[in-house]
Amino acid sequence: MVQEHLADALSYEHFVRNSIAKIHHTEIVYADIIKIHVSEGGRGSQKQTYETAFEFKDGRTFVIAIKKAISRRAVRDGFEPNELHRLMVLSGRARTPLFGEALFTDQYKLYSEEFIDGAIVGHRVIPLNFQTVKEIAASWASVFKAIGAPDKNGNYIAVRDMQDENIMYRLRDGVIQKREGTSLNMPPVVVDIGVTETRSPYSIAAE
């Protein structure tokens, strides 16, 4: 059933064209796709991620991530309230994947976003030291600031579950990818927003 849903989604020309255009900033001709590879990625309680690669006649390949709702409530009602809106707002403004396109039908609900080729911060290849902890905190902070200004009490809208599996480092040759021409790490990317709540800066920092 899952494969049928993905096959159906990938048959929608507008979904594929808009996903690639928004994520890779490239206009494509749907008819020029010669092969599509889909493989399972990470799985959470609400969503399953699929790495999806499109091969074209001219030799180009574009990869995106497709996130499909899997919980009974999410399949019925959609993703968390305002989740898609916030992903669109954050796209290109915070350390999050670029947002692509959403597709909702009676049978399934999914959306596309930039595929992050890397590892979650809890993976053994990611060292937890002073530098990486600062980078992780800065990436979460970029999300909170982009979602909205603090309220009159100084509290921010924050992600409820700031778990290891929700933030990733890009990898190259098995190690953290560096900023071009420097020895500095590429900043980690917050790959899942999910449920948000109002929290104080202290509680955010403590987590």
Tab-separated table of C-alpha atoms in Angstrom:
chain	number	residue	atom	x	y	z
A	1	MET	CA	0.000	0.000	0.000
A	2	VAL	CA	2.817	2.415	0.871
A	3	GLN	CA	4.512	1.822	-2.482
A	4	GLU	CA	1.174	2.377	-4.240
A	5	HIS	CA	0.778	5.708	-2.456
A	6	LEU	CA	4.284	6.841	-3.409
A	7	ALA	CA	3.841	5.700	-6.991
A	8	ASP	CA	0.584	7.650	-7.146
A	9	ALA	CA	2.188	10.789	-5.664
A	10	LEU	CA	5.093	10.619	-8.101
A	11	SER	CA	2.645	10.405	-11.004
A	12	TYR	CA	1.453	13.946	-10.233
A	13	GLU	CA	3.513	16.088	-12.581
A	14	HIS	CA	2.924	19.311	-10.630
A	15	PHE	CA	4.100	17.699	-7.385
A	16	VAL	CA	7.366	16.502	-8.921
A	17	ARG	CA	8.046	19.669	-10.937
A	18	ASN	CA	7.313	22.012	-8.030
A	19	SER	CA	9.341	19.895	-5.602
A	20	ILE	CA	12.456	19.961	-7.774
A	21	ALA	CA	11.996	23.643	-8.677
A	22	LYS	CA	11.699	24.777	-5.043
A	23	ILE	CA	14.403	22.494	-3.641
A	24	HIS	CA	16.976	22.520	-6.468
A	25	HIS	CA	15.980	25.832	-8.110
A	26	THR	CA	15.744	24.073	-11.467
A	27	GLU	CA	12.858	23.806	-13.909
A	28	ILE	CA	12.473	20.300	-15.318
A	29	VAL	CA	10.396	18.580	-17.987
A	30	TYR	CA	8.486	15.747	-16.354
A	31	ALA	CA	8.579	13.656	-19.519
A	32	ASP	CA	12.410	13.680	-19.426
A	33	ILE	CA	12.512	11.542	-16.267
A	34	ILE	CA	13.819	8.083	-17.164
A	35	LYS	CA	14.025	6.473	-13.737
A	36	ILE	CA	12.943	7.105	-10.146
A	37	HIS	CA	14.697	5.430	-7.200
A	38	VAL	CA	12.935	5.362	-3.820
A	39	SER	CA	14.513	4.071	-0.605
A	40	GLU	CA	13.349	4.198	2.986
A	41	GLY	CA	15.013	6.656	5.344
A	42	GLY	CA	14.306	7.568	8.938
A	43	ARG	CA	11.014	6.722	10.593
A	44	GLY	CA	9.366	8.521	13.501
A	45	SER	CA	6.055	8.111	15.288
A	46	GLN	CA	4.280	10.429	12.831
A	47	LYS	CA	6.242	10.290	9.558
A	48	GLN	CA	8.261	7.996	7.322
A	49	THR	CA	10.991	9.558	5.175
A	50	TYR	CA	11.840	8.322	1.674
A	51	GLU	CA	14.964	9.298	-0.243
A	52	THR	CA	13.757	9.840	-3.800
A	53	ALA	CA	16.136	10.279	-6.754
A	54	PHE	CA	15.044	11.310	-10.253
A	55	GLU	CA	17.268	10.443	-13.210
A	56	PHE	CA	16.893	12.465	-16.408
A	57	LYS	CA	17.694	11.863	-20.076
A	58	ASP	CA	20.521	14.415	-19.984
A	59	GLY	CA	22.317	12.580	-17.164
A	60	ARG	CA	21.265	14.862	-14.327
A	61	THR	CA	19.990	13.419	-11.047
A	62	PHE	CA	17.965	15.314	-8.461
A	63	VAL	CA	17.349	13.927	-4.972
A	64	ILE	CA	14.583	15.003	-2.609
A	65	ALA	CA	13.109	13.684	0.627
A	66	ILE	CA	9.445	12.732	0.787
A	67	LYS	CA	7.835	12.619	4.219
A	68	LYS	CA	4.619	10.623	4.488
A	69	ALA	CA	2.193	10.651	7.395
A	70	ILE	CA	1.999	7.202	8.990
A	71	SER	CA	0.114	7.586	12.274
A	72	ARG	CA	-3.624	6.991	12.117
A	73	ARG	CA	-4.392	10.522	13.311
A	74	ALA	CA	-1.941	12.132	10.880
A	75	VAL	CA	-3.286	10.141	7.939
A	76	ARG	CA	-6.823	11.205	8.863
A	77	ASP	CA	-6.279	14.817	9.924
A	78	GLY	CA	-2.926	15.772	8.421
A	79	PHE	CA	0.305	16.791	10.080
A	80	GLU	CA	0.622	18.760	13.319
A	81	PRO	CA	-1.315	22.063	13.319
A	82	ASN	CA	0.643	24.743	11.421
A	83	GLU	CA	3.532	22.323	10.749
A	84	LEU	CA	3.484	22.754	6.972
A	85	HIS	CA	3.034	26.508	7.254
A	86	ARG	CA	6.023	26.736	9.578
A	87	LEU	CA	8.146	24.562	7.300
A	88	MET	CA	7.369	26.916	4.417
A	89	VAL	CA	8.151	29.972	6.568
A	90	LEU	CA	11.440	28.445	7.759
A	91	SER	CA	12.545	27.320	4.293
A	92	GLY	CA	15.615	29.350	3.344
A	93	ARG	CA	15.422	31.435	6.544
A	94	ALA	CA	16.592	28.999	9.208
A	95	ARG	CA	18.817	25.937	9.436
A	96	THR	CA	16.128	23.631	8.088
A	97	PRO	CA	15.698	21.740	4.813
A	98	LEU	CA	14.293	23.691	1.880
A	99	PHE	CA	10.568	22.993	1.600
A	100	GLY	CA	9.160	21.578	-1.611
A	101	GLU	CA	5.497	20.745	-2.128
A	102	ALA	CA	2.639	19.168	-0.147
A	103	LEU	CA	0.202	16.619	-1.555
A	104	PHE	CA	-2.922	15.519	0.319
A	105	THR	CA	-5.420	12.938	-0.926
A	106	ASP	CA	-8.094	10.847	0.797
A	107	GLN	CA	-5.621	7.944	0.950
A	108	TYR	CA	-2.388	9.646	2.035
A	109	LYS	CA	-0.741	12.906	3.083
A	110	LEU	CA	2.870	13.783	2.318
A	111	TYR	CA	5.262	16.574	1.457
A	112	SER	CA	8.690	16.968	-0.105
A	113	GLU	CA	11.755	18.760	1.180
A	114	GLU	CA	15.505	18.933	0.675
A	115	PHE	CA	17.255	15.611	1.284
A	116	ILE	CA	19.987	15.935	3.926
A	117	ASP	CA	22.745	13.404	3.284
A	118	GLY	CA	24.158	12.990	6.755
A	119	ALA	CA	23.730	11.588	10.250
A	120	ILE	CA	21.709	12.526	13.311
A	121	VAL	CA	23.652	14.113	16.152
A	122	GLY	CA	23.403	10.952	18.245
A	123	HIS	CA	25.280	8.910	15.638
A	124	ARG	CA	28.735	7.645	16.576
A	125	VAL	CA	30.385	9.623	13.741
A	126	ILE	CA	29.210	12.920	15.275
A	127	PRO	CA	31.488	13.990	18.155
A	128	LEU	CA	29.744	15.793	20.995
A	129	ASN	CA	32.164	18.481	22.095
A	130	PHE	CA	32.039	22.194	22.884
A	131	GLN	CA	32.049	23.159	19.203
A	132	THR	CA	29.278	20.806	18.067
A	133	VAL	CA	27.088	21.599	21.094
A	134	LYS	CA	27.343	25.320	20.215
A	135	GLU	CA	26.463	24.551	16.581
A	136	ILE	CA	23.478	22.425	17.569
A	137	ALA	CA	22.179	25.139	19.918
A	138	ALA	CA	22.627	27.778	17.205
A	139	SER	CA	20.616	25.726	14.708
A	140	TRP	CA	17.722	25.288	17.140
A	141	ALA	CA	17.890	29.009	17.952
A	142	SER	CA	17.656	29.878	14.239
A	143	VAL	CA	14.386	27.945	14.094
A	144	PHE	CA	12.859	29.609	17.154
A	145	LYS	CA	13.794	33.094	15.936
A	146	ALA	CA	12.401	32.450	12.453
A	147	ILE	CA	9.110	31.025	13.767
A	148	GLY	CA	8.323	34.242	15.599
A	149	ALA	CA	9.408	36.994	17.955
A	150	PRO	CA	9.218	36.382	21.713
A	151	ASP	CA	5.954	37.235	23.446
A	152	LYS	CA	5.574	39.950	26.110
A	153	ASN	CA	7.023	37.585	28.716
A	154	GLY	CA	10.096	36.814	26.610
A	155	ASN	CA	8.951	33.293	25.729
A	156	TYR	CA	9.436	31.717	22.302
A	157	ILE	CA	7.457	29.249	20.243
A	158	ALA	CA	9.748	26.233	20.484
A	159	VAL	CA	9.840	22.648	19.293
A	160	ARG	CA	8.573	20.305	22.001
A	161	ASP	CA	10.910	17.417	21.181
A	162	MET	CA	14.456	18.626	20.573
A	163	GLN	CA	15.686	15.059	20.184
A	164	ASP	CA	18.880	13.749	18.588
A	165	GLU	CA	16.950	12.279	15.667
A	166	ASN	CA	15.480	15.676	14.789
A	167	ILE	CA	18.764	17.364	13.863
A	168	MET	CA	21.442	16.198	11.418
A	169	TYR	CA	24.937	17.059	10.247
A	170	ARG	CA	25.750	16.805	6.560
A	171	LEU	CA	28.493	14.240	5.944
A	172	ARG	CA	31.182	13.915	3.297
A	173	ASP	CA	33.352	10.787	3.178
A	174	GLY	CA	31.981	9.725	6.552
A	175	VAL	CA	32.849	12.922	8.465
A	176	ILE	CA	31.073	16.225	9.095
A	177	GLN	CA	31.105	18.348	5.955
A	178	LYS	CA	33.112	21.563	6.224
A	179	ARG	CA	32.214	25.026	5.000
A	180	GLU	CA	33.886	25.533	1.652
A	181	GLY	CA	37.473	26.719	2.004
A	182	THR	CA	37.450	26.575	5.814
A	183	SER	CA	37.929	24.143	8.692
A	184	LEU	CA	34.521	25.065	10.145
A	185	ASN	CA	31.677	22.560	10.205
A	186	MET	CA	28.633	23.061	8.022
A	187	PRO	CA	25.873	23.949	10.510
A	188	PRO	CA	23.581	21.092	11.560
A	189	VAL	CA	20.095	21.041	10.052
A	190	VAL	CA	16.845	20.712	12.020
A	191	VAL	CA	14.979	18.093	10.000
A	192	ASP	CA	11.778	17.748	12.021
A	193	ILE	CA	9.683	20.451	13.673
A	194	GLY	CA	6.557	18.563	14.740
A	195	VAL	CA	4.724	19.780	17.829
A	196	THR	CA	5.544	23.288	19.079
A	197	GLU	CA	4.785	25.010	22.368
A	198	THR	CA	5.547	28.282	24.144
A	199	ARG	CA	8.655	27.981	26.307
A	200	SER	CA	10.994	30.230	28.242
A	201	PRO	CA	14.575	30.767	27.042
A	202	TYR	CA	15.756	29.048	30.238
A	203	SER	CA	13.796	25.836	29.583
A	204	ILE	CA	14.968	25.818	25.962
A	205	ALA	CA	18.603	26.218	27.004
A	206	ALA	CA	18.263	23.545	29.690
A	207	GLU	CA	17.067	21.000	27.164
